[in-house]
Amino acid sequence: MTSAATPTPVEADWDRAPSVLEGARTLELTTEDCNLPYWLRHVAGTMLRRLSDGSVPDEGPTAAVCEPGPLRDALVDEFTFRHLAEEKAARALSFLVFHAPRTDDLEFFATQLIDEARHARIFREHLLRVGLSAAQIEAEVARTAVTTAAEVLDPLEEFGLQVLRDQGDFHGGVLVLTVLVEGILAPAAELSERKWRPLDPSAALVERGANMDEIRHLAVGSSVVRRYLTEHPEERPRLLDLVAEGRRLWEKLPMEEVLFRRESFFQEGLAQHADLIGDYEIWPGRRLIDTGIEERMEAAGRWSQETQEARLAYMLLSDSAR
């Protein structure tokens, strides 16, 4: 007799997975829950298969982003940045795999490495779908690498590599990736998924798939740190110092300027393509067409702070932690 098929867990189900904000704040998963058999069965075998077999519909980009203009400029700016961020995350994760203390830890972070490498590819490949040539994409990636990536991503990468590569600090590295990278960028990705839905449904689908992975990464990374501090409470001051150092670094980075430029392109595109947006609400009670640059940036910043606070409390690294 064959056993019944294993149900798809909610976080890997396109129809039931929570938003990145809800999942990042509430979902609890461990490396035992999300080891290699989990990834093969529920991510590669179900979540990704549903994309490839067409059971998750892909409406494709609209003409608004397939023609030169501010909307496509906003998309290119964002997706080249995301491509480089995901690529750097994949490279950094190799050190977590190397230093993983247990088999389930090794397997989970090996799958996260694959996830991030896959994200880097899909963000780049989407630019082909909106009409850029391979040569144009190479040029945009090169430009971003020496501008916004150099200003924002390179300092973050160096900070993370000091912990992961130079110090061989597995749990400190998990904390850096969970709080200072995933925990800050994931809420911005949630905003991106929402704002592109009426203008480039396929871009929103790319974001949705990546966000489903990030929910899992945030939840499992948080559980790794929580278990470590439960077993080694004397390590709490050291990890708190690491969080404080990372936050000081973030405050020096020009991320607001990067986002403002991107949202300025997007705002100009909104005015040109209001007919595509109609009464679509970016969040309950608020139409996308009525939002401005500062309002969207403020929402992403608020979501980032709330997500960080929730994850830090869960990891026993906040004043509210018990």
Coordinates of C-alpha atoms in Angstrom, one line a residue:
M1 CA 0.0 0.0 0.0
T2 CA 1.2 3.5 -0.7
S3 CA 1.0 6.1 2.0
A4 CA -1.2 9.2 1.6
A5 CA 0.5 12.2 0.1
T6 CA 2.1 14.6 2.6
P7 CA -0.1 17.7 2.8
T8 CA 1.7 20.9 1.6
P9 CA 2.4 23.1 4.6
V10 CA 0.7 26.5 4.5
E11 CA 3.9 28.5 4.1
A12 CA 4.8 26.6 0.8
D13 CA 1.2 26.8 -0.6
W14 CA 0.6 29.5 -3.2
D15 CA -3.0 29.7 -2.3
R16 CA -2.6 29.7 1.5
A17 CA 0.8 31.2 2.4
P18 CA 0.6 34.3 4.5
S19 CA 2.0 37.7 3.4
V20 CA 5.6 38.2 4.2
L21 CA 4.7 40.6 7.0
E22 CA 2.3 38.2 8.7
G23 CA 4.6 35.1 8.2
A24 CA 7.8 36.9 9.3
R25 CA 6.1 38.0 12.5
T26 CA 4.2 34.9 13.5
L27 CA 5.4 31.7 11.7
E28 CA 7.5 29.2 13.8
L29 CA 9.7 26.7 12.0
T30 CA 12.9 24.9 12.8
T31 CA 15.7 23.4 10.8
E32 CA 14.3 20.0 11.6
D33 CA 11.0 21.1 10.1
C34 CA 12.7 22.5 6.9
N35 CA 15.5 20.1 6.2
L36 CA 16.5 18.7 2.8
P37 CA 13.5 16.3 2.5
Y38 CA 11.1 19.2 3.3
W39 CA 12.7 21.3 0.6
L40 CA 12.7 18.6 -2.1
R41 CA 9.1 17.7 -1.4
H42 CA 7.4 21.0 -0.7
V43 CA 9.6 23.6 -2.4
A44 CA 11.0 21.9 -5.5
G45 CA 8.3 19.2 -5.7
T46 CA 5.2 21.4 -5.1
M47 CA 5.8 25.1 -4.9
L48 CA 8.2 25.4 -7.9
R49 CA 6.4 22.6 -9.9
R50 CA 3.2 24.6 -9.8
L51 CA 5.0 27.5 -11.4
S52 CA 6.5 25.3 -14.1
D53 CA 3.3 23.4 -14.9
G54 CA 1.2 26.6 -15.2
S55 CA -1.2 25.8 -12.3
V56 CA -0.1 29.2 -10.8
P57 CA -1.1 31.6 -13.5
D58 CA 1.4 34.1 -14.9
E59 CA -0.3 37.0 -16.7
G60 CA 2.9 38.5 -17.9
P61 CA 4.0 42.1 -17.8
T62 CA 1.8 44.8 -19.2
A63 CA 2.8 47.2 -22.0
A64 CA 3.3 49.9 -19.4
V65 CA 6.6 48.2 -18.3
C66 CA 7.5 46.8 -21.6
E67 CA 8.1 50.2 -23.2
P68 CA 10.8 52.7 -22.1
G69 CA 9.6 55.1 -19.4
P70 CA 9.6 55.7 -15.7
L71 CA 7.8 52.5 -14.8
R72 CA 10.3 50.4 -16.5
D73 CA 13.1 52.5 -15.0
A74 CA 11.7 51.8 -11.5
L75 CA 11.5 48.1 -12.2
V76 CA 15.0 47.9 -13.7
D77 CA 16.4 49.9 -10.8
E78 CA 14.7 47.6 -8.3
F79 CA 15.3 44.2 -9.9
T80 CA 19.0 44.8 -10.7
F81 CA 19.5 45.8 -7.0
R82 CA 17.6 42.7 -5.9
H83 CA 19.6 40.5 -8.2
L84 CA 22.8 41.7 -6.7
A85 CA 21.5 41.4 -3.1
E86 CA 20.3 37.8 -3.6
E87 CA 23.6 36.9 -5.2
K88 CA 25.6 38.3 -2.3
A89 CA 23.3 36.5 0.2
A90 CA 23.9 33.2 -1.7
R91 CA 27.7 33.7 -1.4
A92 CA 27.6 34.6 2.3
L93 CA 25.4 31.5 3.0
S94 CA 28.2 29.2 1.9
F95 CA 29.9 30.1 5.2
L96 CA 26.8 29.2 7.2
V97 CA 26.8 25.8 5.5
F98 CA 30.5 25.3 6.3
H99 CA 30.1 26.2 10.0
A100 CA 26.7 24.5 10.5
P101 CA 26.9 22.5 13.8
R102 CA 24.2 20.0 13.1
T103 CA 23.1 18.1 10.0
D104 CA 19.6 19.7 9.9
D105 CA 21.3 23.1 10.1
L106 CA 23.6 22.3 7.2
E107 CA 20.7 21.0 5.1
F108 CA 18.5 24.0 5.7
F109 CA 21.1 26.6 5.0
A110 CA 22.2 24.7 1.9
T111 CA 18.6 24.9 0.6
Q112 CA 18.5 28.6 1.5
L113 CA 21.7 29.1 -0.5
I114 CA 19.9 27.5 -3.5
D115 CA 16.8 29.7 -2.9
E116 CA 18.9 32.9 -2.9
A117 CA 20.8 31.9 -6.0
R118 CA 17.4 31.1 -7.7
H119 CA 16.1 34.5 -6.7
A120 CA 19.1 36.2 -8.2
R121 CA 18.4 34.4 -11.5
I122 CA 14.6 35.1 -11.6
F123 CA 15.0 38.8 -10.8
R124 CA 17.5 39.1 -13.6
E125 CA 15.5 37.0 -16.1
H126 CA 12.4 39.0 -15.5
L127 CA 14.1 42.0 -17.1
L128 CA 14.3 40.0 -20.3
R129 CA 10.5 39.6 -20.2
V130 CA 10.1 43.4 -20.1
G131 CA 12.2 43.9 -23.2
L132 CA 15.8 44.4 -22.1
S133 CA 18.5 42.6 -24.0
A134 CA 21.1 40.5 -22.3
A135 CA 23.6 43.2 -23.0
Q136 CA 21.4 45.9 -21.6
I137 CA 20.9 43.8 -18.4
E138 CA 24.7 43.3 -18.1
A139 CA 25.1 47.1 -18.3
E140 CA 22.4 47.8 -15.8
V141 CA 23.8 45.3 -13.3
A142 CA 27.3 46.7 -13.8
R143 CA 26.0 50.2 -13.2
T144 CA 24.1 49.2 -10.1
A145 CA 27.1 47.3 -8.7
V146 CA 29.2 50.5 -8.7
T147 CA 26.4 52.8 -7.4
T148 CA 23.6 51.7 -5.1
A149 CA 25.1 48.2 -4.5
A150 CA 28.4 49.7 -3.6
E151 CA 26.8 52.2 -1.3
V152 CA 24.4 49.8 0.5
L153 CA 25.1 46.2 -0.2
D154 CA 28.9 46.2 -0.1
P155 CA 29.1 47.6 3.5
L156 CA 26.5 45.0 4.6
E157 CA 28.4 42.2 2.9
E158 CA 31.6 43.2 4.5
F159 CA 30.0 43.3 8.0
G160 CA 28.4 39.9 7.5
L161 CA 31.7 38.4 6.2
Q162 CA 33.6 39.6 9.2
V163 CA 31.2 37.6 11.4
L164 CA 30.8 34.6 9.1
R165 CA 34.1 34.2 7.3
D166 CA 36.6 35.9 9.6
Q167 CA 35.2 34.9 12.9
G168 CA 33.5 31.7 11.9
D169 CA 30.6 32.7 14.1
F170 CA 27.6 30.5 13.0
H171 CA 25.0 31.9 15.3
G172 CA 26.2 35.5 14.9
G173 CA 26.0 35.0 11.2
V174 CA 22.4 33.6 11.4
L175 CA 21.5 36.7 13.4
V176 CA 23.0 39.1 11.0
L177 CA 21.2 37.5 8.0
T178 CA 17.9 37.2 9.8
V179 CA 17.7 40.6 11.4
L180 CA 19.9 43.0 9.5
V181 CA 19.4 41.6 6.0
E182 CA 16.2 39.5 5.6
G183 CA 14.4 41.4 8.4
I184 CA 15.0 44.8 6.8
L185 CA 14.6 43.9 3.1
A186 CA 11.6 41.6 3.4
P187 CA 9.1 44.3 4.2
A188 CA 10.3 46.4 1.2
A189 CA 9.8 43.2 -0.9
E190 CA 6.2 43.1 0.5
L191 CA 5.6 46.6 -0.7
S192 CA 7.0 45.7 -4.1
E193 CA 4.8 42.7 -4.5
R194 CA 1.7 44.8 -3.7
K195 CA 2.5 47.8 -5.9
W196 CA 3.4 45.9 -9.0
R197 CA 0.3 43.7 -9.1
P198 CA -1.8 45.9 -11.4
L199 CA 1.1 47.1 -13.5
D200 CA 3.3 44.0 -13.9
P201 CA 1.5 40.9 -12.6
S202 CA 4.5 38.7 -13.4
A203 CA 6.8 40.9 -11.4
A204 CA 4.4 40.6 -8.5
L205 CA 4.5 36.8 -9.0
V206 CA 8.3 36.8 -8.9
E207 CA 8.1 38.8 -5.6
R208 CA 5.4 36.5 -4.2
G209 CA 7.5 33.4 -4.8
A210 CA 10.7 35.0 -3.3
N211 CA 8.7 36.3 -0.4
M212 CA 7.3 32.8 0.4
D213 CA 10.9 31.6 0.6
E214 CA 11.9 34.6 2.8
I215 CA 9.1 33.8 5.3
R216 CA 10.7 30.4 5.7
H217 CA 14.2 31.8 6.0
L218 CA 13.2 34.4 8.6
A219 CA 11.2 31.9 10.7
V220 CA 13.9 29.2 10.7
G221 CA 16.8 31.6 11.3
S222 CA 15.0 33.1 14.3
S223 CA 14.4 29.6 15.7
V224 CA 18.1 28.8 15.4
V225 CA 19.1 31.9 17.4
R226 CA 16.3 31.3 20.0
R227 CA 17.4 27.7 20.6
Y228 CA 21.0 28.8 21.0
L229 CA 20.2 31.5 23.5
T230 CA 17.9 29.1 25.4
E231 CA 20.8 26.8 25.8
H232 CA 23.5 29.5 26.2
P233 CA 21.9 32.5 27.9
E234 CA 25.3 33.9 28.7
E235 CA 25.7 34.7 24.9
R236 CA 22.8 37.1 24.9
P237 CA 25.0 40.3 25.6
R238 CA 27.3 39.4 22.8
L239 CA 24.5 38.9 20.3
L240 CA 22.8 42.1 21.5
D241 CA 26.1 44.0 20.8
L242 CA 26.1 42.5 17.3
V243 CA 22.5 43.7 16.7
A244 CA 23.4 47.2 17.9
E245 CA 26.6 47.3 15.7
G246 CA 24.6 46.2 12.7
R247 CA 21.9 48.8 13.3
R248 CA 24.5 51.6 13.6
L249 CA 25.8 50.5 10.2
W250 CA 22.3 50.5 8.7
E251 CA 21.8 54.1 9.9
K252 CA 24.8 55.2 7.9
L253 CA 23.7 53.6 4.7
P254 CA 21.9 55.8 2.1
M255 CA 19.0 53.3 1.7
E256 CA 16.4 56.1 1.9
E257 CA 17.9 57.9 -1.0
V258 CA 18.0 54.7 -3.0
L259 CA 14.3 54.1 -2.3
F260 CA 13.3 57.7 -2.9
R261 CA 14.8 57.6 -6.4
R262 CA 13.1 54.3 -7.2
E263 CA 9.7 55.5 -5.8
S264 CA 10.1 58.7 -7.8
F265 CA 10.3 56.8 -11.0
F266 CA 7.3 54.7 -9.9
Q267 CA 5.3 57.8 -8.9
E268 CA 5.8 59.3 -12.4
G269 CA 4.7 56.0 -13.9
L270 CA 1.5 56.0 -11.8
A271 CA 0.5 59.3 -13.2
Q272 CA 1.0 58.0 -16.8
H273 CA -0.9 54.7 -16.3
A274 CA -3.7 55.5 -13.9
D275 CA -6.1 53.6 -16.2
L276 CA -4.4 50.3 -15.4
I277 CA -4.6 50.9 -11.6
G278 CA -8.2 52.0 -11.1
D279 CA -9.4 51.5 -7.6
Y280 CA -6.8 48.8 -6.7
E281 CA -5.9 49.1 -3.0
I282 CA -2.3 48.7 -2.0
W283 CA -3.5 48.0 1.6
P284 CA -7.1 48.0 2.9
G285 CA -8.8 51.3 2.4
R286 CA -6.0 53.0 0.5
R287 CA -5.9 53.1 -3.3
L288 CA -2.5 52.8 -4.8
I289 CA -3.2 55.7 -7.2
D290 CA -3.7 58.0 -4.2
T291 CA -0.4 57.1 -2.5
G292 CA 2.7 59.2 -2.7
I293 CA 6.4 58.5 -2.4
E294 CA 6.8 59.4 1.2
E295 CA 3.7 57.4 2.2
R296 CA 4.9 54.2 0.6
M297 CA 8.4 54.6 2.0
E298 CA 7.0 55.3 5.5
A299 CA 4.9 52.1 5.3
A300 CA 7.9 50.0 4.3
G301 CA 9.9 51.5 7.1
R302 CA 7.2 50.9 9.7
W303 CA 6.8 47.3 8.5
S304 CA 10.5 46.8 8.8
Q305 CA 10.7 48.0 12.3
E306 CA 7.7 46.0 13.4
T307 CA 9.1 42.8 11.8
Q308 CA 12.5 43.3 13.4
E309 CA 10.9 43.9 16.8
A310 CA 8.7 40.8 16.5
R311 CA 11.7 38.6 15.4
L312 CA 14.0 40.0 18.1
A313 CA 11.4 39.3 20.8
Y314 CA 11.0 35.7 19.5
M315 CA 14.8 35.3 19.5
L316 CA 15.0 36.5 23.2
L317 CA 16.9 39.6 22.1
S318 CA 14.5 42.4 23.2
D319 CA 13.3 43.9 26.4
S320 CA 9.9 42.2 25.9
A321 CA 11.4 38.8 25.6
R322 CA 10.7 36.4 28.4

